[in-house]
Amino acid sequence: VSPGEILTPYDRLKQLGLELPTPAVPVANYVPFVFANGFLYLSGQGPRKADGSQHTGKVGADVSLEQAYLHAQLTGLNLLSVAHLALGDLGRVRRVVKVLGMVNGIPTFADHPKVINGCSDLFVNVFGDAGKHARSAVGMGSLPGNISVEIEVIFQVDG
């Protein structure tokens, strides 16, 4: 990269040693994304591995905080793969507007924000200041398939 050269989101992913996975196919009666008035709304994604299986377990019991952070990062990568599918180019993302992070934690687990930072940090690393977003990080009694984390996101997009 030359001085002054503008990095694309794909360049930044490569610098992080990450690549976009194949987007998941919806498993119920919903679509993976919806465009509305300059915004891209993504359905919730989980920590789906390359083989299609998901990271599962209760954070604070079966899953450590450090593991859950990585699960949230992987979930963010899965969200970016859906955004790429929807947009054709992640360069069309003007801003990450809102992230809703859900953590499948034990009742006494209280570090939900530290878990969801895995996704938030990824978005800031990929989009720079445009990756800074409003966010909720909440605990859930359970999540589908006992996945450890589920995250949904809203992007403001160009064109």
PDB file of C-alpha atoms in Angstrom:
ATOM      1  CA  VAL A   1       0.000   0.000   0.000  1.00  0.00           C
ATOM      2  CA  SER A   2       1.424   3.361  -1.061  1.00  0.00           C
ATOM      3  CA  PRO A   3       1.356   6.396   1.224  1.00  0.00           C
ATOM      4  CA  GLY A   4      -1.906   8.258   0.727  1.00  0.00           C
ATOM      5  CA  GLU A   5      -3.540   5.256  -0.963  1.00  0.00           C
ATOM      6  CA  ILE A   6      -7.095   4.695   0.198  1.00  0.00           C
ATOM      7  CA  LEU A   7      -7.688   1.194   1.465  1.00  0.00           C
ATOM      8  CA  THR A   8     -10.885  -0.604   0.536  1.00  0.00           C
ATOM      9  CA  PRO A   9     -12.782  -2.698   3.080  1.00  0.00           C
ATOM     10  CA  TYR A  10     -11.367  -5.753   1.263  1.00  0.00           C
ATOM     11  CA  ASP A  11      -7.791  -4.433   1.673  1.00  0.00           C
ATOM     12  CA  ARG A  12      -8.435  -3.964   5.380  1.00  0.00           C
ATOM     13  CA  LEU A  13      -9.864  -7.479   5.729  1.00  0.00           C
ATOM     14  CA  LYS A  14      -6.760  -8.839   4.003  1.00  0.00           C
ATOM     15  CA  GLN A  15      -4.505  -6.848   6.370  1.00  0.00           C
ATOM     16  CA  LEU A  16      -6.390  -8.455   9.279  1.00  0.00           C
ATOM     17  CA  GLY A  17      -5.787 -11.896   7.761  1.00  0.00           C
ATOM     18  CA  LEU A  18      -9.524 -12.387   7.205  1.00  0.00           C
ATOM     19  CA  GLU A  19     -11.589 -13.301   4.183  1.00  0.00           C
ATOM     20  CA  LEU A  20     -15.304 -13.273   3.600  1.00  0.00           C
ATOM     21  CA  PRO A  21     -17.022 -16.629   4.048  1.00  0.00           C
ATOM     22  CA  THR A  22     -19.844 -17.868   1.844  1.00  0.00           C
ATOM     23  CA  PRO A  23     -23.086 -16.298   3.124  1.00  0.00           C
ATOM     24  CA  ALA A  24     -25.477 -18.568   5.011  1.00  0.00           C
ATOM     25  CA  VAL A  25     -28.773 -19.590   3.460  1.00  0.00           C
ATOM     26  CA  PRO A  26     -31.797 -18.619   5.611  1.00  0.00           C
ATOM     27  CA  VAL A  27     -33.086 -21.540   7.691  1.00  0.00           C
ATOM     28  CA  ALA A  28     -36.625 -20.219   8.258  1.00  0.00           C
ATOM     29  CA  ASN A  29     -39.208 -17.908   6.692  1.00  0.00           C
ATOM     30  CA  TYR A  30     -37.141 -14.733   6.273  1.00  0.00           C
ATOM     31  CA  VAL A  31     -34.722 -13.081   3.848  1.00  0.00           C
ATOM     32  CA  PRO A  32     -31.065 -12.370   4.702  1.00  0.00           C
ATOM     33  CA  PHE A  33     -31.342  -8.643   3.923  1.00  0.00           C
ATOM     34  CA  VAL A  34     -33.755  -5.854   3.044  1.00  0.00           C
ATOM     35  CA  PHE A  35     -33.052  -2.485   1.400  1.00  0.00           C
ATOM     36  CA  ALA A  36     -35.206   0.460   2.499  1.00  0.00           C
ATOM     37  CA  ASN A  37     -34.613   4.183   1.897  1.00  0.00           C
ATOM     38  CA  GLY A  38     -30.827   4.058   1.637  1.00  0.00           C
ATOM     39  CA  PHE A  39     -30.404   1.532   4.432  1.00  0.00           C
ATOM     40  CA  LEU A  40     -29.452  -2.134   4.346  1.00  0.00           C
ATOM     41  CA  TYR A  41     -30.979  -4.193   7.153  1.00  0.00           C
ATOM     42  CA  LEU A  42     -29.336  -7.559   7.786  1.00  0.00           C
ATOM     43  CA  SER A  43     -31.039 -10.454   9.510  1.00  0.00           C
ATOM     44  CA  GLY A  44     -29.330 -11.870  12.559  1.00  0.00           C
ATOM     45  CA  GLN A  45     -26.299 -14.057  11.956  1.00  0.00           C
ATOM     46  CA  GLY A  46     -24.454 -16.387  14.263  1.00  0.00           C
ATOM     47  CA  PRO A  47     -20.889 -17.630  14.627  1.00  0.00           C
ATOM     48  CA  ARG A  48     -21.033 -19.964  11.610  1.00  0.00           C
ATOM     49  CA  LYS A  49     -17.769 -21.727  10.821  1.00  0.00           C
ATOM     50  CA  ALA A  50     -16.489 -22.508   7.305  1.00  0.00           C
ATOM     51  CA  ASP A  51     -17.922 -26.039   7.497  1.00  0.00           C
ATOM     52  CA  GLY A  52     -21.406 -24.630   8.189  1.00  0.00           C
ATOM     53  CA  SER A  53     -21.516 -25.653  11.845  1.00  0.00           C
ATOM     54  CA  GLN A  54     -21.955 -23.016  14.531  1.00  0.00           C
ATOM     55  CA  HIS A  55     -20.164 -22.239  17.768  1.00  0.00           C
ATOM     56  CA  THR A  56     -22.580 -23.144  20.565  1.00  0.00           C
ATOM     57  CA  GLY A  57     -22.837 -22.931  24.325  1.00  0.00           C
ATOM     58  CA  LYS A  58     -23.550 -20.598  27.195  1.00  0.00           C
ATOM     59  CA  VAL A  59     -21.077 -17.748  27.652  1.00  0.00           C
ATOM     60  CA  GLY A  60     -19.776 -17.851  31.208  1.00  0.00           C
ATOM     61  CA  ALA A  61     -20.103 -21.646  31.428  1.00  0.00           C
ATOM     62  CA  ASP A  62     -19.266 -23.536  28.192  1.00  0.00           C
ATOM     63  CA  VAL A  63     -17.740 -20.537  26.393  1.00  0.00           C
ATOM     64  CA  SER A  64     -15.165 -18.118  27.835  1.00  0.00           C
ATOM     65  CA  LEU A  65     -15.317 -14.359  27.368  1.00  0.00           C
ATOM     66  CA  GLU A  66     -12.286 -14.576  25.053  1.00  0.00           C
ATOM     67  CA  GLN A  67     -13.896 -17.307  22.946  1.00  0.00           C
ATOM     68  CA  ALA A  68     -17.182 -15.377  22.799  1.00  0.00           C
ATOM     69  CA  TYR A  69     -15.324 -12.249  21.578  1.00  0.00           C
ATOM     70  CA  LEU A  70     -13.932 -14.347  18.697  1.00  0.00           C
ATOM     71  CA  HIS A  71     -17.414 -15.767  18.042  1.00  0.00           C
ATOM     72  CA  ALA A  72     -18.746 -12.193  17.774  1.00  0.00           C
ATOM     73  CA  GLN A  73     -15.901 -11.322  15.397  1.00  0.00           C
ATOM     74  CA  LEU A  74     -16.768 -14.349  13.246  1.00  0.00           C
ATOM     75  CA  THR A  75     -20.421 -13.323  13.344  1.00  0.00           C
ATOM     76  CA  GLY A  76     -19.393  -9.860  12.129  1.00  0.00           C
ATOM     77  CA  LEU A  77     -17.490 -11.476   9.273  1.00  0.00           C
ATOM     78  CA  ASN A  78     -20.609 -13.479   8.388  1.00  0.00           C
ATOM     79  CA  LEU A  79     -22.621 -10.243   8.410  1.00  0.00           C
ATOM     80  CA  LEU A  80     -20.076  -8.638   6.062  1.00  0.00           C
ATOM     81  CA  SER A  81     -20.421 -11.600   3.692  1.00  0.00           C
ATOM     82  CA  VAL A  82     -24.191 -10.986   3.509  1.00  0.00           C
ATOM     83  CA  ALA A  83     -23.602  -7.259   2.986  1.00  0.00           C
ATOM     84  CA  HIS A  84     -21.210  -8.105   0.135  1.00  0.00           C
ATOM     85  CA  LEU A  85     -23.873 -10.388  -1.383  1.00  0.00           C
ATOM     86  CA  ALA A  86     -26.477  -7.618  -1.102  1.00  0.00           C
ATOM     87  CA  LEU A  87     -24.304  -4.732  -2.297  1.00  0.00           C
ATOM     88  CA  GLY A  88     -21.763  -6.327  -4.624  1.00  0.00           C
ATOM     89  CA  ASP A  89     -19.139  -4.030  -3.075  1.00  0.00           C
ATOM     90  CA  LEU A  90     -18.553  -3.263   0.600  1.00  0.00           C
ATOM     91  CA  GLY A  91     -17.245   0.108  -0.585  1.00  0.00           C
ATOM     92  CA  ARG A  92     -20.918   1.116  -0.877  1.00  0.00           C
ATOM     93  CA  VAL A  93     -21.247   1.084   2.920  1.00  0.00           C
ATOM     94  CA  ARG A  94     -21.411   4.723   3.959  1.00  0.00           C
ATOM     95  CA  ARG A  95     -21.806   3.994   7.669  1.00  0.00           C
ATOM     96  CA  VAL A  96     -22.508   1.224  10.140  1.00  0.00           C
ATOM     97  CA  VAL A  97     -25.573   2.688  11.835  1.00  0.00           C
ATOM     98  CA  LYS A  98     -26.730   0.191  14.471  1.00  0.00           C
ATOM     99  CA  VAL A  99     -25.625  -3.153  15.870  1.00  0.00           C
ATOM    100  CA  LEU A 100     -27.793  -5.379  18.056  1.00  0.00           C
ATOM    101  CA  GLY A 101     -25.686  -8.037  19.747  1.00  0.00           C
ATOM    102  CA  MET A 102     -27.313 -10.906  21.625  1.00  0.00           C
ATOM    103  CA  VAL A 103     -25.264 -13.109  23.932  1.00  0.00           C
ATOM    104  CA  ASN A 104     -26.370 -16.556  25.078  1.00  0.00           C
ATOM    105  CA  GLY A 105     -25.024 -16.096  28.600  1.00  0.00           C
ATOM    106  CA  ILE A 106     -25.597 -17.676  31.953  1.00  0.00           C
ATOM    107  CA  PRO A 107     -27.830 -15.564  34.239  1.00  0.00           C
ATOM    108  CA  THR A 108     -24.859 -14.139  36.162  1.00  0.00           C
ATOM    109  CA  PHE A 109     -22.811 -13.242  33.058  1.00  0.00           C
ATOM    110  CA  ALA A 110     -22.483  -9.439  32.866  1.00  0.00           C
ATOM    111  CA  ASP A 111     -19.830  -8.700  30.204  1.00  0.00           C
ATOM    112  CA  HIS A 112     -22.097  -8.641  27.140  1.00  0.00           C
ATOM    113  CA  PRO A 113     -20.475  -5.443  25.773  1.00  0.00           C
ATOM    114  CA  LYS A 114     -17.010  -7.066  25.903  1.00  0.00           C
ATOM    115  CA  VAL A 115     -18.337  -9.984  23.833  1.00  0.00           C
ATOM    116  CA  ILE A 116     -20.004  -7.827  21.179  1.00  0.00           C
ATOM    117  CA  ASN A 117     -16.816  -5.743  20.913  1.00  0.00           C
ATOM    118  CA  GLY A 118     -15.586  -8.633  18.738  1.00  0.00           C
ATOM    119  CA  CYS A 119     -18.004  -7.487  16.033  1.00  0.00           C
ATOM    120  CA  SER A 120     -17.742  -3.764  16.758  1.00  0.00           C
ATOM    121  CA  ASP A 121     -13.932  -3.821  16.630  1.00  0.00           C
ATOM    122  CA  LEU A 122     -14.088  -5.670  13.288  1.00  0.00           C
ATOM    123  CA  PHE A 123     -16.427  -3.062  11.783  1.00  0.00           C
ATOM    124  CA  VAL A 124     -14.193  -0.178  12.913  1.00  0.00           C
ATOM    125  CA  ASN A 125     -11.111  -1.984  11.569  1.00  0.00           C
ATOM    126  CA  VAL A 126     -12.807  -2.598   8.202  1.00  0.00           C
ATOM    127  CA  PHE A 127     -14.638   0.741   7.739  1.00  0.00           C
ATOM    128  CA  GLY A 128     -12.607   3.171   9.870  1.00  0.00           C
ATOM    129  CA  ASP A 129     -14.651   5.993  11.378  1.00  0.00           C
ATOM    130  CA  ALA A 130     -17.656   4.910   9.262  1.00  0.00           C
ATOM    131  CA  GLY A 131     -17.615   1.669  11.256  1.00  0.00           C
ATOM    132  CA  LYS A 132     -18.421   3.433  14.549  1.00  0.00           C
ATOM    133  CA  HIS A 133     -22.041   2.745  15.390  1.00  0.00           C
ATOM    134  CA  ALA A 134     -24.860   2.877  17.903  1.00  0.00           C
ATOM    135  CA  ARG A 135     -25.205  -0.463  19.678  1.00  0.00           C
ATOM    136  CA  SER A 136     -27.074  -2.633  22.107  1.00  0.00           C
ATOM    137  CA  ALA A 137     -25.397  -5.657  23.712  1.00  0.00           C
ATOM    138  CA  VAL A 138     -27.880  -7.809  25.591  1.00  0.00           C
ATOM    139  CA  GLY A 139     -28.091 -11.186  27.270  1.00  0.00           C
ATOM    140  CA  MET A 140     -30.581 -13.814  26.192  1.00  0.00           C
ATOM    141  CA  GLY A 141     -31.872 -16.860  28.034  1.00  0.00           C
ATOM    142  CA  SER A 142     -31.229 -18.871  24.878  1.00  0.00           C
ATOM    143  CA  LEU A 143     -30.526 -18.436  21.168  1.00  0.00           C
ATOM    144  CA  PRO A 144     -31.498 -20.630  18.191  1.00  0.00           C
ATOM    145  CA  GLY A 145     -29.532 -23.885  18.085  1.00  0.00           C
ATOM    146  CA  ASN A 146     -27.832 -22.845  21.346  1.00  0.00           C
ATOM    147  CA  ILE A 147     -25.457 -20.561  19.384  1.00  0.00           C
ATOM    148  CA  SER A 148     -23.264 -18.438  21.624  1.00  0.00           C
ATOM    149  CA  VAL A 149     -23.892 -15.102  19.869  1.00  0.00           C
ATOM    150  CA  GLU A 150     -26.336 -13.606  17.359  1.00  0.00           C
ATOM    151  CA  ILE A 151     -25.904 -10.162  15.845  1.00  0.00           C
ATOM    152  CA  GLU A 152     -27.937  -8.032  13.441  1.00  0.00           C
ATOM    153  CA  VAL A 153     -26.859  -4.774  11.811  1.00  0.00           C
ATOM    154  CA  ILE A 154     -28.137  -1.768   9.868  1.00  0.00           C
ATOM    155  CA  PHE A 155     -25.885  -0.093   7.284  1.00  0.00           C
ATOM    156  CA  GLN A 156     -26.409   3.218   5.499  1.00  0.00           C
ATOM    157  CA  VAL A 157     -25.406   2.615   1.880  1.00  0.00           C
ATOM    158  CA  ASP A 158     -24.650   4.552  -1.284  1.00  0.00           C
ATOM    159  CA  GLY A 159     -26.708   4.019  -4.410  1.00  0.00           C
TER     160      GLY A 159
END
